[in-house]
mmCIF file of C-alpha atoms in Angstrom:
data_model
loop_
_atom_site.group_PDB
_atom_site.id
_atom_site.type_symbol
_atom_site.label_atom_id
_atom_site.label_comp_id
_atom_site.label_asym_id
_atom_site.label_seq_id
_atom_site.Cartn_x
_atom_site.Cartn_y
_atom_site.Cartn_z
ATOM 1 C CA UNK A 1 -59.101 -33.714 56.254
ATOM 2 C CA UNK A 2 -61.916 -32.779 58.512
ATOM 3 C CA UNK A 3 -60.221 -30.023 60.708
ATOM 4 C CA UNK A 4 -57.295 -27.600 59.344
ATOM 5 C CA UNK A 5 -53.578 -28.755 58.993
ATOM 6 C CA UNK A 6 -52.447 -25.288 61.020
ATOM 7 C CA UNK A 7 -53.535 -24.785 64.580
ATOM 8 C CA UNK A 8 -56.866 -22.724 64.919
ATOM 9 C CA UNK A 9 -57.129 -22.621 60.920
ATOM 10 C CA UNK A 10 -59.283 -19.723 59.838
ATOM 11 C CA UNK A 11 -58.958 -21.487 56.098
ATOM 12 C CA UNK A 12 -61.091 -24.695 56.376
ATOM 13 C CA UNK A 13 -64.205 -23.698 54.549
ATOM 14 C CA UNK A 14 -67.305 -25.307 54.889
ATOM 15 C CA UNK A 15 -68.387 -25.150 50.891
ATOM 16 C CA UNK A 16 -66.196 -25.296 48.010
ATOM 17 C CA UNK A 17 -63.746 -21.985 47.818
ATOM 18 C CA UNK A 18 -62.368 -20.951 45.014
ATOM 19 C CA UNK A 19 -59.019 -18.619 45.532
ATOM 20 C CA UNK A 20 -57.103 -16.255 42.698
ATOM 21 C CA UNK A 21 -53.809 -16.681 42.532
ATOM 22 C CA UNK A 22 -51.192 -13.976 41.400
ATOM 23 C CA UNK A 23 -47.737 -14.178 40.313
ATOM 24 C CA UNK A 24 -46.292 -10.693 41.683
ATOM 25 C CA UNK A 25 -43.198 -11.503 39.658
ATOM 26 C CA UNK A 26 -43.139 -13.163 35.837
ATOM 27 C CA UNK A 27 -39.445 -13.416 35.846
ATOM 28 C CA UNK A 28 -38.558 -16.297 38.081
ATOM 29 C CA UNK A 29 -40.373 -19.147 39.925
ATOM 30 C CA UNK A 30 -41.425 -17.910 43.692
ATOM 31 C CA UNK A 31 -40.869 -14.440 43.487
ATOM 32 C CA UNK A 32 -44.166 -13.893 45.132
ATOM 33 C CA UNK A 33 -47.900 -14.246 45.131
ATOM 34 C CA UNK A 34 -50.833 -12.739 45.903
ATOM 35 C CA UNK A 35 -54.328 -14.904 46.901
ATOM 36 C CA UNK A 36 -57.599 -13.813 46.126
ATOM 37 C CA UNK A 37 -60.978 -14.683 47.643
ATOM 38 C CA UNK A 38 -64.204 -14.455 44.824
ATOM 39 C CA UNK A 39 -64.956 -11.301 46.423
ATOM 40 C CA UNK A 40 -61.626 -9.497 45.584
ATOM 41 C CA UNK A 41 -60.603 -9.958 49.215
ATOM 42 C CA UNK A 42 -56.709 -10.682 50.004
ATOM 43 C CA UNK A 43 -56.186 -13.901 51.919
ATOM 44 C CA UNK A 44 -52.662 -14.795 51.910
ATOM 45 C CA UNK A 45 -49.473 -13.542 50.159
ATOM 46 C CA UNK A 46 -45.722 -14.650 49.630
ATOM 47 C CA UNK A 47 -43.114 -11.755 49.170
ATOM 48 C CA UNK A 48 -39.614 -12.240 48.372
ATOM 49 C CA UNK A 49 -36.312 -10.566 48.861
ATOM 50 C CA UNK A 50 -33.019 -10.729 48.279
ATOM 51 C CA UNK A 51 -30.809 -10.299 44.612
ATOM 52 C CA UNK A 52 -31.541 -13.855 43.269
ATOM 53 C CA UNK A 53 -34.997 -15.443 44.807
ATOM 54 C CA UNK A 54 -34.355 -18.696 42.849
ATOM 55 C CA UNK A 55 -31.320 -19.340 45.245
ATOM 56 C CA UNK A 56 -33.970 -19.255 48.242
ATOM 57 C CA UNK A 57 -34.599 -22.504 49.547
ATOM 58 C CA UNK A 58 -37.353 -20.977 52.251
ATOM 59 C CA UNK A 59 -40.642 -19.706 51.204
ATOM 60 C CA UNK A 60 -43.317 -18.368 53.805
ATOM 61 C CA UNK A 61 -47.053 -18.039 53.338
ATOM 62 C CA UNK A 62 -48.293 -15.400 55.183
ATOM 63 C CA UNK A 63 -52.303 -14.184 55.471
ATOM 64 C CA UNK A 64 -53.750 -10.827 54.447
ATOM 65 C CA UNK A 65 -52.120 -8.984 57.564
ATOM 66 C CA UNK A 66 -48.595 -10.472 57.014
ATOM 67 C CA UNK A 67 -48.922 -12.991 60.195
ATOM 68 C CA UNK A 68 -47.410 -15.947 59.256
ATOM 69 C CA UNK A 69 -48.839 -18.673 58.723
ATOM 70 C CA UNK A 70 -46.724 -21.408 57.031
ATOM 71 C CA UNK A 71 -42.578 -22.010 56.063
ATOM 72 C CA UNK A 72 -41.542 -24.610 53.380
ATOM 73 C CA UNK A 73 -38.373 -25.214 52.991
ATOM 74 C CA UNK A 74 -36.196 -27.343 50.781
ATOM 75 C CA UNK A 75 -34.367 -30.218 52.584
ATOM 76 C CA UNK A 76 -30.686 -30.910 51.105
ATOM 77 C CA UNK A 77 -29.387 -33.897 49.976
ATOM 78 C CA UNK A 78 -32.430 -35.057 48.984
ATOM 79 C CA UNK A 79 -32.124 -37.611 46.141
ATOM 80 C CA UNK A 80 -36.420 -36.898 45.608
ATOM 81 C CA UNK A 81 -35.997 -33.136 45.924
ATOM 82 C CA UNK A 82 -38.224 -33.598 49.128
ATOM 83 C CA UNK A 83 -39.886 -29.958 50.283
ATOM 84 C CA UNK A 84 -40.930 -30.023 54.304
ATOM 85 C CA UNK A 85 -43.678 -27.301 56.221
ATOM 86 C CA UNK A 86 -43.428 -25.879 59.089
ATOM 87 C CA UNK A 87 -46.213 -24.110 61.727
ATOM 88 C CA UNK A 88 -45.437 -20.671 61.294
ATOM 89 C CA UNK A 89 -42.137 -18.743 60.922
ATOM 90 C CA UNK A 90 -39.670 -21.629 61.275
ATOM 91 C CA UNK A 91 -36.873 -21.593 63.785
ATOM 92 C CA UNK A 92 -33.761 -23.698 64.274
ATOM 93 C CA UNK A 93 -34.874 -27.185 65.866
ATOM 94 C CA UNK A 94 -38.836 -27.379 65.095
ATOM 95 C CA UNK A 95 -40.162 -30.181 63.670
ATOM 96 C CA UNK A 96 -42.176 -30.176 60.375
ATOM 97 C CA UNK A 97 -46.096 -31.025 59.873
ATOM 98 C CA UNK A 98 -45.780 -32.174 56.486
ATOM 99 C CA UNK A 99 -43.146 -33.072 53.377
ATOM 100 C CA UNK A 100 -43.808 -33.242 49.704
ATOM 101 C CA UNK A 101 -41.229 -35.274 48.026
ATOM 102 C CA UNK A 102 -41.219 -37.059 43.822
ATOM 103 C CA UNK A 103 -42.899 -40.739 43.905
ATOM 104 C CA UNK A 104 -40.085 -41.053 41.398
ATOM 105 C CA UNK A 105 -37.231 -40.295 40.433
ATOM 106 C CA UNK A 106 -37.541 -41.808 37.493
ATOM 107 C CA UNK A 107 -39.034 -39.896 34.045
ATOM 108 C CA UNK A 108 -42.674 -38.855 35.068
ATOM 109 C CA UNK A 109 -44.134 -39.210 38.368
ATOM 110 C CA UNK A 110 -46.956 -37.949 41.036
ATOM 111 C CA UNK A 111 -45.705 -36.065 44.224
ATOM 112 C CA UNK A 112 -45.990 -37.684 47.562
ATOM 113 C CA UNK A 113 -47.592 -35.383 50.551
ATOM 114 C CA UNK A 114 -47.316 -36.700 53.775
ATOM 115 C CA UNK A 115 -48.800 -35.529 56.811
ATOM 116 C CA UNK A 116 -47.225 -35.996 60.273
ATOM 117 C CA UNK A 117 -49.093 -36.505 63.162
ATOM 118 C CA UNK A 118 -51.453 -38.951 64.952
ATOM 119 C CA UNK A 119 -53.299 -40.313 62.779
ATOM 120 C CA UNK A 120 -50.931 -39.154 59.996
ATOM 121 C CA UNK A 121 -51.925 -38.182 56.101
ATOM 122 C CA UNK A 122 -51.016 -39.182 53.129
ATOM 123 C CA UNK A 123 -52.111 -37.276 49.398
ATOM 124 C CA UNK A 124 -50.871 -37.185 45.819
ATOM 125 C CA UNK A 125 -50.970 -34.125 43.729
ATOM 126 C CA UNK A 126 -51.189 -35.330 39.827
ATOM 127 C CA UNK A 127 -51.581 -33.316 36.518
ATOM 128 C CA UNK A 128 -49.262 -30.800 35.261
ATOM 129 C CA UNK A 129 -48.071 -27.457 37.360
ATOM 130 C CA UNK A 130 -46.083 -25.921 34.624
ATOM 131 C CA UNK A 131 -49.465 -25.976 32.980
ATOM 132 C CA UNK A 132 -51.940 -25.049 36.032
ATOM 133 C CA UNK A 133 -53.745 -28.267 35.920
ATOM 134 C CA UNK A 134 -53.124 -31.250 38.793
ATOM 135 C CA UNK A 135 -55.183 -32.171 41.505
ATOM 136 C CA UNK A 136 -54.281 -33.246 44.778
ATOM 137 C CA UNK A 137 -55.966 -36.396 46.164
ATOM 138 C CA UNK A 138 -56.387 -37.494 49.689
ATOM 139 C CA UNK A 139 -55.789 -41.646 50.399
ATOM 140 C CA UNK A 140 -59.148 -42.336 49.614
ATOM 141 C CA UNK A 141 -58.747 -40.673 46.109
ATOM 142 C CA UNK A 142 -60.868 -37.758 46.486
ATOM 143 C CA UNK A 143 -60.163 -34.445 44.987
ATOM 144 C CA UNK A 144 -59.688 -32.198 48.098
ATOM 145 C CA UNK A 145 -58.306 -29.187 45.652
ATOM 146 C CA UNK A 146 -57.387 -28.197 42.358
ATOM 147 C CA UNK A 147 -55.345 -25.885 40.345
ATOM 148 C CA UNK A 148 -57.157 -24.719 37.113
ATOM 149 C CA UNK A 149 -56.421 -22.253 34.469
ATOM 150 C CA UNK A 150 -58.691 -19.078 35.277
ATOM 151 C CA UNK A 151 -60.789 -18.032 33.023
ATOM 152 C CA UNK A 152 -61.748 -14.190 32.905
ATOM 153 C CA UNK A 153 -65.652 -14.563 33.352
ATOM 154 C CA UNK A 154 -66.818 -11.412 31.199
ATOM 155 C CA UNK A 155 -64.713 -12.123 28.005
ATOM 156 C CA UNK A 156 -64.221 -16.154 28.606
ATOM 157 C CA UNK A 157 -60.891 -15.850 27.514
ATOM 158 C CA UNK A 158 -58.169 -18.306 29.256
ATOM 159 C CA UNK A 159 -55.650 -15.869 31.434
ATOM 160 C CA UNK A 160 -52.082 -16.245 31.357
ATOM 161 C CA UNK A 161 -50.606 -18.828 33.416
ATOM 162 C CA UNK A 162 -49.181 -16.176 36.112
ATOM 163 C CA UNK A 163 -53.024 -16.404 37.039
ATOM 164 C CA UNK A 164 -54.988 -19.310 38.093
ATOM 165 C CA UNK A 165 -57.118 -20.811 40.463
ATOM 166 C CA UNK A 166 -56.571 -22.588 43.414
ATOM 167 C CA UNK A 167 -60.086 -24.702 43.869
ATOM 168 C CA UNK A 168 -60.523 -26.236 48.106
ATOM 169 C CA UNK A 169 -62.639 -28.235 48.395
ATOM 170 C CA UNK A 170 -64.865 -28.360 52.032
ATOM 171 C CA UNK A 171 -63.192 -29.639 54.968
ATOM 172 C CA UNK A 172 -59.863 -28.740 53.002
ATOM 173 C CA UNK A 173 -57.508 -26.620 54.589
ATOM 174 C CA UNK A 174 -56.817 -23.132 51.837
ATOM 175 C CA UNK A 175 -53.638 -22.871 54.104
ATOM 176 C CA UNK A 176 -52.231 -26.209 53.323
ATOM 177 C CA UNK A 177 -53.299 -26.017 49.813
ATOM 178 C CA UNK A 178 -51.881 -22.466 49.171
ATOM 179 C CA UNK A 179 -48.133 -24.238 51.218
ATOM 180 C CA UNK A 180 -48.489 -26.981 48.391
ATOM 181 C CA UNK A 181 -48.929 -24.821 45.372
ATOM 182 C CA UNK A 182 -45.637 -22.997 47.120
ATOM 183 C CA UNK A 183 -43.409 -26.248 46.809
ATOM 184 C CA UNK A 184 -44.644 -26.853 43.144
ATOM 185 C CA UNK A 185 -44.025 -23.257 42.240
ATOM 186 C CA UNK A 186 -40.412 -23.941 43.331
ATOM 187 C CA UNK A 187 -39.989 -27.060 42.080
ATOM 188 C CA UNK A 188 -41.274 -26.455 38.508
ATOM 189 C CA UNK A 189 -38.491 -23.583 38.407
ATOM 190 C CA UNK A 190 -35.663 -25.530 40.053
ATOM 191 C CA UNK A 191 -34.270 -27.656 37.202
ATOM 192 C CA UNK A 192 -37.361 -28.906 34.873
ATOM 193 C CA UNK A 193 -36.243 -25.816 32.737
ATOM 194 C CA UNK A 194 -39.235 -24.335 30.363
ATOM 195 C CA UNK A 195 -41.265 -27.776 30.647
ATOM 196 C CA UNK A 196 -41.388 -27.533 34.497
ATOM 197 C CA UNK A 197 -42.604 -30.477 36.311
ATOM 198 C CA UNK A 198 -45.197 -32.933 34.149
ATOM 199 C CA UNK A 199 -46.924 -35.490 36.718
ATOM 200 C CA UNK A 200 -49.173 -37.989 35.509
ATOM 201 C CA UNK A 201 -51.301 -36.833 32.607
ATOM 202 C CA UNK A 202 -54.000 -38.904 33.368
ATOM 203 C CA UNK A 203 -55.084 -37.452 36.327
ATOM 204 C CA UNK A 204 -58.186 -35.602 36.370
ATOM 205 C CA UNK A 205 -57.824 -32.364 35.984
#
């Protein structure tokens, strides 16, 4: 992806970024993060409201200021639990930029991004969530970002898996990224129970 998913992208970095995120909530999956440049910097956070944020089927990404920037939502019936993002605060009628959707619905599988638009996209995010290790690949099987376990850098000690690191690569857009770990988040917490959602473990990590 050579230019950002989101029109006028400020998150399209021109060297490799890597971005802190915080679960503002241990309880429950998508209760809210906070994002994290290397220099302590906020760059995008997710609040939630409401009694019972599991039963939210509509997350938004918004940056430092609160604009927002990005709405995934959960489309129903969908046989491959398939996630779609919108531009922006979503309103009745708009059409969504991307979806995210199981390869299979059968036992262990990869997730399925797809871009819309002309030319349209196409990626697979592979490894583990519930763990904080997958990648997500463009077509050409690149690595264009990865979620890691963070490790404190003073003590070396491996941080608890309501913090990690969200690595984009160049050319990447930290928006889209940030929308995608969003839709995992969810979907590890839907119905995968304490396991959460395995992809396939031979993915690079």
């Amino acid at each position: 992806m050579k230019e950002g998913l989101l029109e006028n992208s400020r998150f399209v970095f021109d060297q490799e970024t890597l971005l802190t995120v915080c679960k503002t909530c241990l309880f429950f999956p998508g209760d809210g993060f906070t994002v994290y440049d290397c220099k302590g910097q906020l760059v995008f956070r997710v609040d939630s409201y409401g009694p019972d944020p599991r039963d939210r089927s509509e997350v938004v990404l918004m940056d430092a200021h609160g604009r927002c920037l990005l709405t995934v939502r959960r489309k129903r019936p969908s046989l491959h639990q398939r996630w779609e993002g919108f531009e922006g605060e979503r309103t009745d009628g708009q059409k969504p930029i991307f979806s995210v959707r199981r390869s299979s619905i059968i036992g262990r599988s990869s997730m399925t991004v797809e871009v819309y638009g002309d030319p349209g996209e196409e990626y697979q995010i592979e490894g583990s969530f519930a763990q904080r290790c997958c990648t997500i690949f463009n077509a050409e099987k690149e690595s264009v970002a990865e979620i890691r376990r963070k490790v404190d850098a003073s003590t070396h000690v491996v941080l608890g898996k309501d913090v990690f690191s969200l690595c984009i690569k160049p050319g990447f857009d930290g928006a889209f990224g940030m929308g995608l770990v969003l839709v995992l988040d969810q979907i590890n917490g839907d119905d995968y129970g304490d396991d959460g959602i395995e992809m396939d473990p031979t993915a690079e990590g």
